[in-house]
GROMACS .gro file of C-alpha atoms in nm:
model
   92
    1UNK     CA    1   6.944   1.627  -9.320
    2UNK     CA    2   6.956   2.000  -9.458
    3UNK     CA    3   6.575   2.029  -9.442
    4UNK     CA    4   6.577   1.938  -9.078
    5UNK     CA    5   6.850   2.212  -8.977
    6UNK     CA    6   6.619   2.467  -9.258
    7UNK     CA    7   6.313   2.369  -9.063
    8UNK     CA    8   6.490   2.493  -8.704
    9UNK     CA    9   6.629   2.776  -8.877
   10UNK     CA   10   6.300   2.852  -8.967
   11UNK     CA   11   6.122   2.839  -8.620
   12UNK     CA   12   6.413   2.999  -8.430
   13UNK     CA   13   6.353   3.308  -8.662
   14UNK     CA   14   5.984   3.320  -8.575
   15UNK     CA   15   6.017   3.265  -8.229
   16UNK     CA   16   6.278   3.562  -8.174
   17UNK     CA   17   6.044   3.794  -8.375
   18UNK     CA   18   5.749   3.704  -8.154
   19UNK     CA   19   5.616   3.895  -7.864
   20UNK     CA   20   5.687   3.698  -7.493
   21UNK     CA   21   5.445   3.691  -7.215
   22UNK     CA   22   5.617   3.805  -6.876
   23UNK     CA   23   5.440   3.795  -6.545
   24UNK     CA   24   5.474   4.101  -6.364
   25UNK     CA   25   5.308   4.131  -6.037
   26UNK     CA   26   5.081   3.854  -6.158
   27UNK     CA   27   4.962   4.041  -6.439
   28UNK     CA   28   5.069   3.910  -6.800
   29UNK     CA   29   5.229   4.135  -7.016
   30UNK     CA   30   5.373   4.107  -7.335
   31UNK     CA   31   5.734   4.209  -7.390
   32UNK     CA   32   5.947   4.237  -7.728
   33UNK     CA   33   6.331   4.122  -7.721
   34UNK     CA   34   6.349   4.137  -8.088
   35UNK     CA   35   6.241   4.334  -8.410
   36UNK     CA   36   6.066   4.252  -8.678
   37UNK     CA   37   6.272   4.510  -8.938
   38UNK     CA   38   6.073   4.466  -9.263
   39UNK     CA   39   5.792   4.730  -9.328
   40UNK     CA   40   5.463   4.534  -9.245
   41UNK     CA   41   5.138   4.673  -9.487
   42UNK     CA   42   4.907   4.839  -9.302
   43UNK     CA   43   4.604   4.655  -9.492
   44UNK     CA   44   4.746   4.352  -9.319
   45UNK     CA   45   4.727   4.505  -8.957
   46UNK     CA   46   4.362   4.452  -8.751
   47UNK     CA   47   4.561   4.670  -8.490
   48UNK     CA   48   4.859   4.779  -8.280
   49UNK     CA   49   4.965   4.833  -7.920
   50UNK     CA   50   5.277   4.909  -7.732
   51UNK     CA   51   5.401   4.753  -7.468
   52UNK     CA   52   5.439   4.770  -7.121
   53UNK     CA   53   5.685   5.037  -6.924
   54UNK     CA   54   5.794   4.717  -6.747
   55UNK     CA   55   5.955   4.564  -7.050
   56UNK     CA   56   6.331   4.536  -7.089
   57UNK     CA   57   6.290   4.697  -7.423
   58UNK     CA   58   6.022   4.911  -7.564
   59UNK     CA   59   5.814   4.789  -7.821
   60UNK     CA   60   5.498   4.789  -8.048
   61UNK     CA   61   5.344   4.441  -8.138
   62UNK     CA   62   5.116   4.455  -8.453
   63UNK     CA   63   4.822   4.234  -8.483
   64UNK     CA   64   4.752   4.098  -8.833
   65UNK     CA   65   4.400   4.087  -8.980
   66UNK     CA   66   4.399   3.730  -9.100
   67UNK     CA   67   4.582   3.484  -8.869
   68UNK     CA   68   4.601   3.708  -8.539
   69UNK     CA   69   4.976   3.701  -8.549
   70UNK     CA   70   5.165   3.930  -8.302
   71UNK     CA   71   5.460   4.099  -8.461
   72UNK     CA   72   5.712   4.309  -8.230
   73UNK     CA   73   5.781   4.610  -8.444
   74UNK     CA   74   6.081   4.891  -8.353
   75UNK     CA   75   5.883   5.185  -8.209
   76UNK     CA   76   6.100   5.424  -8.337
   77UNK     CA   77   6.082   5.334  -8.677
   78UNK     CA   78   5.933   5.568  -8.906
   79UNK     CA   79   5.668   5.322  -9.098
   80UNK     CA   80   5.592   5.216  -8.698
   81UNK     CA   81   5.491   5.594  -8.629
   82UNK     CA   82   5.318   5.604  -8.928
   83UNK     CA   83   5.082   5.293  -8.863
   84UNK     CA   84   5.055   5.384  -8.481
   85UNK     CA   85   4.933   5.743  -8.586
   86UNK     CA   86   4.685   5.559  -8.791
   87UNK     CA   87   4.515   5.329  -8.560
   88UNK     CA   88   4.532   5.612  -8.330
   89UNK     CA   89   4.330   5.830  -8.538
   90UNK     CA   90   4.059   5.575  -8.572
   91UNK     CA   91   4.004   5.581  -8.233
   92UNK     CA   92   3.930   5.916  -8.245
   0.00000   0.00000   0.00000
């Protein structure tokens, strides 16, 4: 019985830490209502985006490099800044 309740544990966590799709005016747009807090490496980021104006809470969702994952990140976090300034500067 205690791997069962580990198992939920286990997807709860990763479904609070994911970005959620909202439909605003018709147009999908994805929304953070939770943080990742642990510094993600930036080798394992392809990219990163913030989100929408529209969203209850601001955020920046990180897109990893091998299995596409979307991570909601806390914008104001230092390490955030730091990654954002980086894939910025690439687009440059």
């Amino acid at each position: 019985m205690k791997v069962p309740a580990a198992a939920l544990v286990a997807l709860l966590l990763v479904a609070t830490c994911s970005p959620s799709q909202a439909h605003l005016d018709g147009v999908p747009t994805a929304c953070c209502f939770s943080y990742q807090h642990r510094p993600v490496p930036r080798s394992l980021i392809a990219s990163a985006y913030i989100t929408s104006s529209s969203c209850t809470q601001p955020g920046v969702i990180l897109v990893t490099k091998k299995k596409k994952k979307e991570l909601c990140v806390d914008p104001q976090a230092p390490w955030v800044q730091a990654h954002l300034n980086h894939f910025q500067a690439q687009k440059n």
